[in-house]
PDB file of C-alpha atoms in Angstrom:
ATOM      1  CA  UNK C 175      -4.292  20.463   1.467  1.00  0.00           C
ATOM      2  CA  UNK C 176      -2.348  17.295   2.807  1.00  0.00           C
ATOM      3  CA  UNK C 177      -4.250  14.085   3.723  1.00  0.00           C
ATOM      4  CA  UNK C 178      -3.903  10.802   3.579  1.00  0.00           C
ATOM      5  CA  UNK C 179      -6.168   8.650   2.040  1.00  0.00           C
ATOM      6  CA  UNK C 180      -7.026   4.908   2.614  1.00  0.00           C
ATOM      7  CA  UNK C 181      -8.234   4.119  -1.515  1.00  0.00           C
ATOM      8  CA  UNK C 182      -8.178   0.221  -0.540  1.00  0.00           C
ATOM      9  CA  UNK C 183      -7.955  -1.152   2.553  1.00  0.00           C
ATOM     10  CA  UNK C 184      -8.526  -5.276   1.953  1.00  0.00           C
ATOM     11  CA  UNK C 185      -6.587  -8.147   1.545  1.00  0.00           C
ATOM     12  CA  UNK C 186      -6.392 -10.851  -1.122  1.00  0.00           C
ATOM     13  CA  UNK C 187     -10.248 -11.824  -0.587  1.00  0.00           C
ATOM     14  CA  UNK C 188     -12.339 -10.318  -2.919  1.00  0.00           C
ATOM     15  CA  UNK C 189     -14.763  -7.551  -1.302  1.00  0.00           C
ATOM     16  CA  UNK C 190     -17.108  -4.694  -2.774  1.00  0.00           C
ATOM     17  CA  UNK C 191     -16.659  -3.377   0.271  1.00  0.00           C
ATOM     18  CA  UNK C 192     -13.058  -3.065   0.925  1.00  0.00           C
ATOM     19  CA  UNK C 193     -10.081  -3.057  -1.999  1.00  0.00           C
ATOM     20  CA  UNK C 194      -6.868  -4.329  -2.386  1.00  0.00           C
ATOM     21  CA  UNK C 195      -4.593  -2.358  -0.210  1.00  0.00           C
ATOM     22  CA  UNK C 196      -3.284   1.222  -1.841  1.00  0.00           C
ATOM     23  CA  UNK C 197      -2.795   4.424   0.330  1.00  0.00           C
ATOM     24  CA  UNK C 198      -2.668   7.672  -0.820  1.00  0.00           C
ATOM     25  CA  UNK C 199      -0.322  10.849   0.702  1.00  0.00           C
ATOM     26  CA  UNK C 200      -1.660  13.849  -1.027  1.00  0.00           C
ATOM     27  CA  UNK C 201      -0.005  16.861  -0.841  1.00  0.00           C
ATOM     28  CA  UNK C 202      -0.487  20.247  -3.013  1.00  0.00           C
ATOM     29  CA  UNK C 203       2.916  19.596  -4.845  1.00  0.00           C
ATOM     30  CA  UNK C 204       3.621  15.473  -5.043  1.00  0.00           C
ATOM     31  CA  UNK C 205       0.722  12.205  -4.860  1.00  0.00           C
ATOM     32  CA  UNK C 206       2.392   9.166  -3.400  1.00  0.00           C
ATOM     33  CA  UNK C 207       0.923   5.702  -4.098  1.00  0.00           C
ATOM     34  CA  UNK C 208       1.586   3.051  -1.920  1.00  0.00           C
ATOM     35  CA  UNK C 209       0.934  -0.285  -3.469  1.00  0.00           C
ATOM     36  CA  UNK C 210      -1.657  -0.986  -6.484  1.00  0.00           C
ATOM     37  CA  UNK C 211      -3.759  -3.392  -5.054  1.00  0.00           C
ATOM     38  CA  UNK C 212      -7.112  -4.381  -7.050  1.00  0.00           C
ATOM     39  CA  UNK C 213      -9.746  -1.130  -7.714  1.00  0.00           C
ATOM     40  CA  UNK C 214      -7.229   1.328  -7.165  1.00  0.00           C
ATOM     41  CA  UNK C 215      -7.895   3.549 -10.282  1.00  0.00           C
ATOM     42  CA  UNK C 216     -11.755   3.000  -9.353  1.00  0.00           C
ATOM     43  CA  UNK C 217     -11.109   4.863  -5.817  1.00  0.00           C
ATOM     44  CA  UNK C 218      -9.321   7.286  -7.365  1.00  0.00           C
ATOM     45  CA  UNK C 219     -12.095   8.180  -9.646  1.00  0.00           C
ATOM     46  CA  UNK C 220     -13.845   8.542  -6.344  1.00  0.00           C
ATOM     47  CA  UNK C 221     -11.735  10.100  -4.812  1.00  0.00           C
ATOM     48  CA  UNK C 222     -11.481  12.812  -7.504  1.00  0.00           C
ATOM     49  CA  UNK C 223      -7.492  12.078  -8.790  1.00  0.00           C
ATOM     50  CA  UNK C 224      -6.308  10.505 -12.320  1.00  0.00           C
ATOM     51  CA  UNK C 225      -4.090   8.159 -12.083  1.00  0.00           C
ATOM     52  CA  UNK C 226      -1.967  10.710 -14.248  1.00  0.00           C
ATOM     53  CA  UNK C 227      -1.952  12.903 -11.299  1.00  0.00           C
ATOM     54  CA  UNK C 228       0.066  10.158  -9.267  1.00  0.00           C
ATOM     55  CA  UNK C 229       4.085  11.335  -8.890  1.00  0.00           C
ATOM     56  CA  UNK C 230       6.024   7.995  -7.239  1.00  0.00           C
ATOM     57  CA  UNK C 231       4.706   4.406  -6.717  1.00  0.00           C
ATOM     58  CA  UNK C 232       5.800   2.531  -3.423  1.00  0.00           C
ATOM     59  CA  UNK C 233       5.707  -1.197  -3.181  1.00  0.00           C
ATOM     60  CA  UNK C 234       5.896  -2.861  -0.297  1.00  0.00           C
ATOM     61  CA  UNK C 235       6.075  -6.272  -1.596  1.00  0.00           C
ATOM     62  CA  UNK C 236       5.702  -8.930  -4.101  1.00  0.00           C
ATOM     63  CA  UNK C 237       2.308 -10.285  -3.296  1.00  0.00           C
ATOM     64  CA  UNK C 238       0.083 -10.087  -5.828  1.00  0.00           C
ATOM     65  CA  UNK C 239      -2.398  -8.346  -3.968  1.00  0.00           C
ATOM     66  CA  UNK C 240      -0.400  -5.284  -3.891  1.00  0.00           C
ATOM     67  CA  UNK C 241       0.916  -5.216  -7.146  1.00  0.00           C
ATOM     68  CA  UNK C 242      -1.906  -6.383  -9.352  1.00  0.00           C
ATOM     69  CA  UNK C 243      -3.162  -3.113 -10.676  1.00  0.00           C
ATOM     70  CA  UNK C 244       0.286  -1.895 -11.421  1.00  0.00           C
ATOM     71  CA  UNK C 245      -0.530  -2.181 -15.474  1.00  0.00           C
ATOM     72  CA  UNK C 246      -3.898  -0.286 -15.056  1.00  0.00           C
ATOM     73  CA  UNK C 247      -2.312   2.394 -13.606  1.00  0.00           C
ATOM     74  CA  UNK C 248       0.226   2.376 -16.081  1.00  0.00           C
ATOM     75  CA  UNK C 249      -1.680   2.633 -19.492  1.00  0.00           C
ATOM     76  CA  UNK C 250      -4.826   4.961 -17.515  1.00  0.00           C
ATOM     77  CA  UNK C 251      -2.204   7.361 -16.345  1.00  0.00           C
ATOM     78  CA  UNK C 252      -1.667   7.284 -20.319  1.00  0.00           C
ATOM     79  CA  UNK C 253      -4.958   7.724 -21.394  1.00  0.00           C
ATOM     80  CA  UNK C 254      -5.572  10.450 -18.548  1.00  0.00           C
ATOM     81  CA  UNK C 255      -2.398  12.409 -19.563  1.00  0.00           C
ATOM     82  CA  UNK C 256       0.758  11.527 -17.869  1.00  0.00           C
ATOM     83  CA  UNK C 257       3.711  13.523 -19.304  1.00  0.00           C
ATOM     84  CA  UNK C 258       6.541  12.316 -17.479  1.00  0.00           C
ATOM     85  CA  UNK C 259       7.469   8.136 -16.984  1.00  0.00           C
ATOM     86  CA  UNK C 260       5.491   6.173 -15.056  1.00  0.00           C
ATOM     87  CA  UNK C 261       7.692   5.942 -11.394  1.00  0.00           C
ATOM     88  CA  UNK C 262       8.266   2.585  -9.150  1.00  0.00           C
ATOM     89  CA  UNK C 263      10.043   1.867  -6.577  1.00  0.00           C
ATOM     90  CA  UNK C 264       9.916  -1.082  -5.070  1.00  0.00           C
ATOM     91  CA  UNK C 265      11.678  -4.388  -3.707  1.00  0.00           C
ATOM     92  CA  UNK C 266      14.353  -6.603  -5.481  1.00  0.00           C
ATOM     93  CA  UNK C 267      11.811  -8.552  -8.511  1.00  0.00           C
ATOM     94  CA  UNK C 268       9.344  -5.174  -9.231  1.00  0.00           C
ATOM     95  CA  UNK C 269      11.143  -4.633 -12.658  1.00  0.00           C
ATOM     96  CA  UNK C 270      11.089  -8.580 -13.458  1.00  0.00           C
ATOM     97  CA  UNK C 271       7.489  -8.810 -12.537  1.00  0.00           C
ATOM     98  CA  UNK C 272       6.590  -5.043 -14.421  1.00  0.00           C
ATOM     99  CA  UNK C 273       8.886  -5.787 -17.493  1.00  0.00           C
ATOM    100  CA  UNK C 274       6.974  -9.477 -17.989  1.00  0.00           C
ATOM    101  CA  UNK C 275       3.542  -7.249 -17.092  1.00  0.00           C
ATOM    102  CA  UNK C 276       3.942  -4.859 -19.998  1.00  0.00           C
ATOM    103  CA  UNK C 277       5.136  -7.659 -22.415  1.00  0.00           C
ATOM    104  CA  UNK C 278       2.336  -9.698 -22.016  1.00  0.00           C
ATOM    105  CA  UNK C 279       0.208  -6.864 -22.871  1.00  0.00           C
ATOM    106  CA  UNK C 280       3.037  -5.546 -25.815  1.00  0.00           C
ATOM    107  CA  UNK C 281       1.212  -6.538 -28.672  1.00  0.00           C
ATOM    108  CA  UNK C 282      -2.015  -4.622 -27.248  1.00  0.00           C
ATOM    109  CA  UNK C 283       0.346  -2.066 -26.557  1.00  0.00           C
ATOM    110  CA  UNK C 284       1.568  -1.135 -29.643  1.00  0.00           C
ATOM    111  CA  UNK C 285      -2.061  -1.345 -31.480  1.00  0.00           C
ATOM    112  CA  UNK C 286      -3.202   1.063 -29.233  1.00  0.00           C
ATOM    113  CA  UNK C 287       0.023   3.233 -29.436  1.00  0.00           C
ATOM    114  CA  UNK C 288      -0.312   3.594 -33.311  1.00  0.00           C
ATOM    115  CA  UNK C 289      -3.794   3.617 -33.712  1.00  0.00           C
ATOM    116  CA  UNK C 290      -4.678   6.159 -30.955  1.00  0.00           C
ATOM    117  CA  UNK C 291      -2.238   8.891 -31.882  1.00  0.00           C
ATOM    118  CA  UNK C 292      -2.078  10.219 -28.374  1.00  0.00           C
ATOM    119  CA  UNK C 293       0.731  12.436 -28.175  1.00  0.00           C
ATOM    120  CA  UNK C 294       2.123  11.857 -24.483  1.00  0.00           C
ATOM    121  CA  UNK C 295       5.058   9.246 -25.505  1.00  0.00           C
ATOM    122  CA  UNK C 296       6.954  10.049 -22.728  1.00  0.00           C
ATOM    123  CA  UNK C 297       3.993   8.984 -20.441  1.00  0.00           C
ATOM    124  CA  UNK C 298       4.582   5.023 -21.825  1.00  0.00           C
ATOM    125  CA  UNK C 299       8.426   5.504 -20.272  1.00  0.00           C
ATOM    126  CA  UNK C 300       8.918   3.385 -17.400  1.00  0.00           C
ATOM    127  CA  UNK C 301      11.091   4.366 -14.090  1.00  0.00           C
ATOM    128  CA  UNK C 302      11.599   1.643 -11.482  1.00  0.00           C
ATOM    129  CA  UNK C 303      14.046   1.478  -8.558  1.00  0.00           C
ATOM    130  CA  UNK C 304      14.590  -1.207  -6.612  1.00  0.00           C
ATOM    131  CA  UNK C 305      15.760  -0.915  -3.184  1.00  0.00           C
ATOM    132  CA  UNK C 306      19.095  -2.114  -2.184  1.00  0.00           C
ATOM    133  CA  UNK C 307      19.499  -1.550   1.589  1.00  0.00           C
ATOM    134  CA  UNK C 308      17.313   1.632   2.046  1.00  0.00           C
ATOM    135  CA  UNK C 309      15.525   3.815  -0.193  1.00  0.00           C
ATOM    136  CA  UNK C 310      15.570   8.163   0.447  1.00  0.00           C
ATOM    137  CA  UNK C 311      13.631  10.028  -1.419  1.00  0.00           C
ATOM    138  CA  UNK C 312      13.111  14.092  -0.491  1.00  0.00           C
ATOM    139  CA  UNK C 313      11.008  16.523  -2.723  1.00  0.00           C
ATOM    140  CA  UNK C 314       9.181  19.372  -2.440  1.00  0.00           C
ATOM    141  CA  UNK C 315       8.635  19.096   1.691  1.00  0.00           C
ATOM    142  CA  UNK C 316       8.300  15.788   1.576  1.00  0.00           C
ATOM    143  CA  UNK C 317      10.617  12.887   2.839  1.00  0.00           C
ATOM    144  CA  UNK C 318      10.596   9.101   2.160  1.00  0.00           C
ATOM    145  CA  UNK C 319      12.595   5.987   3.901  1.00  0.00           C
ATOM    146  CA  UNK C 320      12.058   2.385   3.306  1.00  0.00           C
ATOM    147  CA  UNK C 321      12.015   0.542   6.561  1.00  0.00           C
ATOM    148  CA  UNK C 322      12.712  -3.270   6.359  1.00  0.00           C
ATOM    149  CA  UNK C 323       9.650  -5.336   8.166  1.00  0.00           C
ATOM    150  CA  UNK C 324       9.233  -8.894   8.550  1.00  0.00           C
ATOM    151  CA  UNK C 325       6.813 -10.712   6.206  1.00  0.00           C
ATOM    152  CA  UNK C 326       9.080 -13.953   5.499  1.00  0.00           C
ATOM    153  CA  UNK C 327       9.146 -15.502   3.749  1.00  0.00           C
ATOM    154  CA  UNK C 328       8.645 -13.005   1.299  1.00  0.00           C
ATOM    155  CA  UNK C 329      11.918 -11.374   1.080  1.00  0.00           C
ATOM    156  CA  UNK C 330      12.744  -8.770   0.944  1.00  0.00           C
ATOM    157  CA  UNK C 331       9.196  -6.603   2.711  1.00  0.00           C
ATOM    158  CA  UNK C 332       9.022  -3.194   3.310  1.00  0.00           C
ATOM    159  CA  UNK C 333       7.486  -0.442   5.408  1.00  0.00           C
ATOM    160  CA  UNK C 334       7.871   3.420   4.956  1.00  0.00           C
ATOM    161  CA  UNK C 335       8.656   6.402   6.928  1.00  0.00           C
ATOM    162  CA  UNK C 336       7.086   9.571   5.355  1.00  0.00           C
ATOM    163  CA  UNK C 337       7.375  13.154   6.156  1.00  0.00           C
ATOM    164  CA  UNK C 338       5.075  15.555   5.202  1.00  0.00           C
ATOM    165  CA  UNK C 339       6.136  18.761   6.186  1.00  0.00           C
ATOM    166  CA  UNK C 340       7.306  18.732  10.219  1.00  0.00           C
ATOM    167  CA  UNK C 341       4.191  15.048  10.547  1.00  0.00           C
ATOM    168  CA  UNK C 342       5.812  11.164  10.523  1.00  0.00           C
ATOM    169  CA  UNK C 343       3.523   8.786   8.917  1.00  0.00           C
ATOM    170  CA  UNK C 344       4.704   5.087   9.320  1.00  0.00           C
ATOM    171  CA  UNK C 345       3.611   2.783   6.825  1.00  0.00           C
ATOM    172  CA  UNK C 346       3.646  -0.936   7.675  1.00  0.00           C
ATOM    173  CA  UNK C 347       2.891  -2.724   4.632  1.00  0.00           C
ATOM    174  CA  UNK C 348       2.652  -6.845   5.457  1.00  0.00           C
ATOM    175  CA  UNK C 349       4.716  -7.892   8.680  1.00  0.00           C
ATOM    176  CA  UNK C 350       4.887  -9.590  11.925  1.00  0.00           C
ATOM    177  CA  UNK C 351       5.773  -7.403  14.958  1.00  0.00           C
ATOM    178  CA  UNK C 352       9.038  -5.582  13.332  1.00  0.00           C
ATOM    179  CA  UNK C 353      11.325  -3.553  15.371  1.00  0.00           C
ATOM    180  CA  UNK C 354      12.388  -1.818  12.551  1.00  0.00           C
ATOM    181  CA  UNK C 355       9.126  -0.454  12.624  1.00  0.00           C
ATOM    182  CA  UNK C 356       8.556   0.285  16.061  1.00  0.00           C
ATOM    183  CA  UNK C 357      12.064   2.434  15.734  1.00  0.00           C
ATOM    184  CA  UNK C 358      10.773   4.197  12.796  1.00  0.00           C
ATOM    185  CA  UNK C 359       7.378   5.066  14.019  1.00  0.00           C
ATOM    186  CA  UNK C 360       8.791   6.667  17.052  1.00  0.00           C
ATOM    187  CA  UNK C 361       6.175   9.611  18.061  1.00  0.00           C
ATOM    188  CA  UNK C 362       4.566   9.591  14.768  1.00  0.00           C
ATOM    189  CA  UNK C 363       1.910  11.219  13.912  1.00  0.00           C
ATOM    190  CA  UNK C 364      -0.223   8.107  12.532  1.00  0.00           C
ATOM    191  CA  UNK C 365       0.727   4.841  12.112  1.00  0.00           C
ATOM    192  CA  UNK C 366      -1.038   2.813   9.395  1.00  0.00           C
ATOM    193  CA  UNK C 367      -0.817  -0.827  10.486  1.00  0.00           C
ATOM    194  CA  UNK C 368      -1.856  -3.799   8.803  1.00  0.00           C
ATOM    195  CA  UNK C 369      -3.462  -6.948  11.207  1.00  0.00           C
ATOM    196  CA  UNK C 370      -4.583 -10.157  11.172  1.00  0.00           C
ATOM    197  CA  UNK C 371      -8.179 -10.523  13.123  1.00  0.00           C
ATOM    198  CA  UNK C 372      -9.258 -14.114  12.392  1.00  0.00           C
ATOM    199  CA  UNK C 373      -9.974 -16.846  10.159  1.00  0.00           C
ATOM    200  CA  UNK C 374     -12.557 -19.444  10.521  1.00  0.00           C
ATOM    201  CA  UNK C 375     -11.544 -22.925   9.191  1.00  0.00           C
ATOM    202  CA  UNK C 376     -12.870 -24.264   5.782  1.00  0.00           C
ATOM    203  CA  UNK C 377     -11.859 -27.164   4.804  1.00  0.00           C
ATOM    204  CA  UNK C 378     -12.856 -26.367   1.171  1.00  0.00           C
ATOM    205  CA  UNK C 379     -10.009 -23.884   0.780  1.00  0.00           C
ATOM    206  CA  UNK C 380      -7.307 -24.385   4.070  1.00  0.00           C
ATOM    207  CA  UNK C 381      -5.925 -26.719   5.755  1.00  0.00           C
ATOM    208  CA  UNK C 382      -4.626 -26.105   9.635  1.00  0.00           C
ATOM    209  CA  UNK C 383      -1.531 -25.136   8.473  1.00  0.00           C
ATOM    210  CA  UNK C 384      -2.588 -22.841   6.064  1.00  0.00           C
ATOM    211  CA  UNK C 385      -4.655 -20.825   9.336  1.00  0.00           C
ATOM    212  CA  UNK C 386      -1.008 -20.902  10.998  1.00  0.00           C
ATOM    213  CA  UNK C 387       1.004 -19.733   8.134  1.00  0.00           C
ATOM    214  CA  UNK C 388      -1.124 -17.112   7.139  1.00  0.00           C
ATOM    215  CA  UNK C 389      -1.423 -16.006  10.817  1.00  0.00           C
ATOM    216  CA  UNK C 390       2.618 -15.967  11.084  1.00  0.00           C
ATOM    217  CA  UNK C 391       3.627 -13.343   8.485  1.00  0.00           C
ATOM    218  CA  UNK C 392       0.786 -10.884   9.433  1.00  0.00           C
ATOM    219  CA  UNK C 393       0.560  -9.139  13.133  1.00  0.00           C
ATOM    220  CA  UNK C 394      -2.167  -9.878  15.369  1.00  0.00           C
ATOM    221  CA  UNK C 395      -4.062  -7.424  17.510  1.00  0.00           C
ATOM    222  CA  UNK C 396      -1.854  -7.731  20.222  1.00  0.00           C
ATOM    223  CA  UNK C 397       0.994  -7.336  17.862  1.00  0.00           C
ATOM    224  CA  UNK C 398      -0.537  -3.892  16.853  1.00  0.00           C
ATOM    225  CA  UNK C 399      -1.125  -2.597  19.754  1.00  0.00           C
ATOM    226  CA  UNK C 400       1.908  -3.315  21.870  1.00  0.00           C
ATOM    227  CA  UNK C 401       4.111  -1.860  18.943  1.00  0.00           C
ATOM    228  CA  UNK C 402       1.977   0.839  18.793  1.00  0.00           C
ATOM    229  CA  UNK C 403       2.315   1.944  22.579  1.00  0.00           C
ATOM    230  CA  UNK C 404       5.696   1.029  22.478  1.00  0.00           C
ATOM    231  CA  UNK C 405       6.452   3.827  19.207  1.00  0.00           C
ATOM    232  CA  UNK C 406       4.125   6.548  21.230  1.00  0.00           C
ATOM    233  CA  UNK C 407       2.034   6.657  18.184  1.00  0.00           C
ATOM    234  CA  UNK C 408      -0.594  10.153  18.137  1.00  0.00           C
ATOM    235  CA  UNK C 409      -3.011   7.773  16.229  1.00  0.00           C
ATOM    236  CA  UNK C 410      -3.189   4.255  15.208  1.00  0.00           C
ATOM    237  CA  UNK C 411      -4.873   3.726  11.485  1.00  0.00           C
ATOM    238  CA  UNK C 412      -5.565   0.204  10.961  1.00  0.00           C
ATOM    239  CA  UNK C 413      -5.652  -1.306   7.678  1.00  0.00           C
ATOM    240  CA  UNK C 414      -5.440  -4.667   5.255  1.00  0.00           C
ATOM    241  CA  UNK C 415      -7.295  -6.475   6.865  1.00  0.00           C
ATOM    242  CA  UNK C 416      -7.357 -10.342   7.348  1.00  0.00           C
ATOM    243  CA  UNK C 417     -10.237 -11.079   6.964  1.00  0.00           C
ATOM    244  CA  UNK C 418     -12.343  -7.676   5.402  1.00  0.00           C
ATOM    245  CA  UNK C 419     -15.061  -8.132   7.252  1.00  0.00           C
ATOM    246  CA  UNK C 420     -15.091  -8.635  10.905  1.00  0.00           C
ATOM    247  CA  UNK C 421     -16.333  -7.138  14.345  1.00  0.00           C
ATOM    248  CA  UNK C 422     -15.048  -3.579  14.443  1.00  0.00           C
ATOM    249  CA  UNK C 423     -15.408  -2.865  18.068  1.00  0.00           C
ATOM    250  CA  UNK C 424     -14.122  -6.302  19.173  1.00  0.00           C
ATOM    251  CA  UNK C 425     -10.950  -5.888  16.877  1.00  0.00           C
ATOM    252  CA  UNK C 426     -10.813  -2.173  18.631  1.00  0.00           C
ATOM    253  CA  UNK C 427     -11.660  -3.566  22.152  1.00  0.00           C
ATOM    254  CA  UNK C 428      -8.696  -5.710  21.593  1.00  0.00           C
ATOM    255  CA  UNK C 429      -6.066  -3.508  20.775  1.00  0.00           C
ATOM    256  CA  UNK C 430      -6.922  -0.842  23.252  1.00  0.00           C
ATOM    257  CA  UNK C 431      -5.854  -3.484  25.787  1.00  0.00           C
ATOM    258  CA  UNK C 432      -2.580  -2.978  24.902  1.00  0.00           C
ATOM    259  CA  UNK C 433      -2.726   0.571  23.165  1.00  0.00           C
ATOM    260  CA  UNK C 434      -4.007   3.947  25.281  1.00  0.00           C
ATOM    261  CA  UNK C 435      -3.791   6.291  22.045  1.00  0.00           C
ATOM    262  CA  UNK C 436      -6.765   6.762  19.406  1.00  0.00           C
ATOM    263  CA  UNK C 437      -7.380   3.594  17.051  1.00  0.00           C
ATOM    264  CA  UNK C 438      -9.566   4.083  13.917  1.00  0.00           C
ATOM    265  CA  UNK C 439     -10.707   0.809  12.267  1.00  0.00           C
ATOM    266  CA  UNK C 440      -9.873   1.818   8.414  1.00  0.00           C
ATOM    267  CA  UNK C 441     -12.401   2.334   5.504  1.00  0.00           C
ATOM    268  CA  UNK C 442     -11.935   2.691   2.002  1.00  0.00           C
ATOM    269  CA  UNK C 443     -11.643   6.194   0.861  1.00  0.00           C
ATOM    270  CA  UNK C 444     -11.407   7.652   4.644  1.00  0.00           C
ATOM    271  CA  UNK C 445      -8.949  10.934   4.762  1.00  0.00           C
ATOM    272  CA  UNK C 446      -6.628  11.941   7.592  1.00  0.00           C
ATOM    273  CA  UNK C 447      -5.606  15.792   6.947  1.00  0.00           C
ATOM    274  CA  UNK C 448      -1.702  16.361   7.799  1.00  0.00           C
TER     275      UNK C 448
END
């Protein structure tokens, strides 16, 4: 059975309630990760998949609340059987950052390695593409494409078209209103969009321009839904969001002013069947 499934659906603030941001395309033949952010092997657990299970990695970008779990994934798709090399792709810096990851942890590594006598070597092999211009991808009835969005200034940010069978999904990872995006999600089937909802000032831990800054590089609700009922979306799937916890129906009030299709206000571990 296809779905897709929301595993984390949060932002860098720590929440029991939502996790850092990972999605999950599921299909009988391939399991697509998008992003690693914080709890994703505990929703996977939940949702009933080792991380062993998991085919390809996509990152969207270099934030390090979408990349932090990368290592735990790596060495519990070990320990939960991987036989093939753990796959990445990802922007220009994900084999800096992954290479320094596992060499922190070397020494840890290797204890484990030769003391545990596990005999799936290959599963410690690492894989990692970075994307140049654009990133394709097709396997087994399924069809990938890196879009280019608009998170500066982290550089370079990416999106991703997937086809499952004859359904688009459009994947937003972190941006601002992105044409690139709006091209690519042309009539699909769901688009899973990030958005910014609010953030009240504390003093403690912002100052005014840290409320603009962050605002700038995400997309607000009117962002969302304008881009939304510009691409012709089916259904809008809202997700990361700044901050993860909010007023549901306001945020959906909101967009609906701009946005006539369905809009479903994320949750961790919620499924959309393909």
């Amino acid at each position: 059975m296809n779905r897709i499934v929301l595993l984390g659906t949060g932002c860098p603030s720590p929440s029991h309630i939502r996790y850092g941001p990972s999605t999950l395309i599921s299909t009988e033949k391939l399991k697509i990760l998008i992003d690693a952010g914080s709890g994703v092997t505990q929703r996977l657990s939940e949702f009933g998949l080792a991380p062993s299970e998991i085919d390809i990695i996509l990152i969207t970008h270099l934030h390090s609340d979408h990349i932090v779990d990368l290592y735990q994934l790596y060495i519990s798709g070990w320990h939960t059987g991987r036989t093939k090399p753990f796959k990445i792709v990802g922007p220009k810096g994900i084999k800096k950052f992954f290479d320094k990851t596992v060499e922190a942890f070397v020494d840890e590594l290797n204890l484990r390695v030769e003391w545990e006598k596990r005999p799936n070597h290959e599963a410690l092999d690492i894989d990692i593409s970075e994307i140049d211009s654009e990133f394709v991808y097709e396997s087994m009835g399924i069809k990938i494409r890196s879009i280019e969005v608009q998170h500066q200034p982290v550089e370079p940010a990416y999106g991703y078209q997937i086809f499952v069978d004859d359904k688009k999904i459009s994947y937003s990872g972190d941006t601002r209103y992105s044409i690139n995006l709006e091209k690519a999600s042309k009539n699909a089937e769901y688009l899973i969009h990030e958005v910014f909802v609010n953030l009240n000032f504390d003093e403690k831990r912002m100052t005014e321009d840290t409320l603009e800054n962050v605002k700038a590089y995400h997309s607000t609700p009117k962002d969302v839904g304008i881009l939304a009922q510009a691409a012709n979306v089916k259904k809008l799937i809202l997700n990361h969001f700044v901050p993860p916890v909010f007023d549901e129906e306001s945020l959906k009030a909101e967009i609906s002013n701009y946005y006539t299709g369905e809009i479903i206000v994320g949750k961790d571990l919620d499924e959309f069947f393909l």
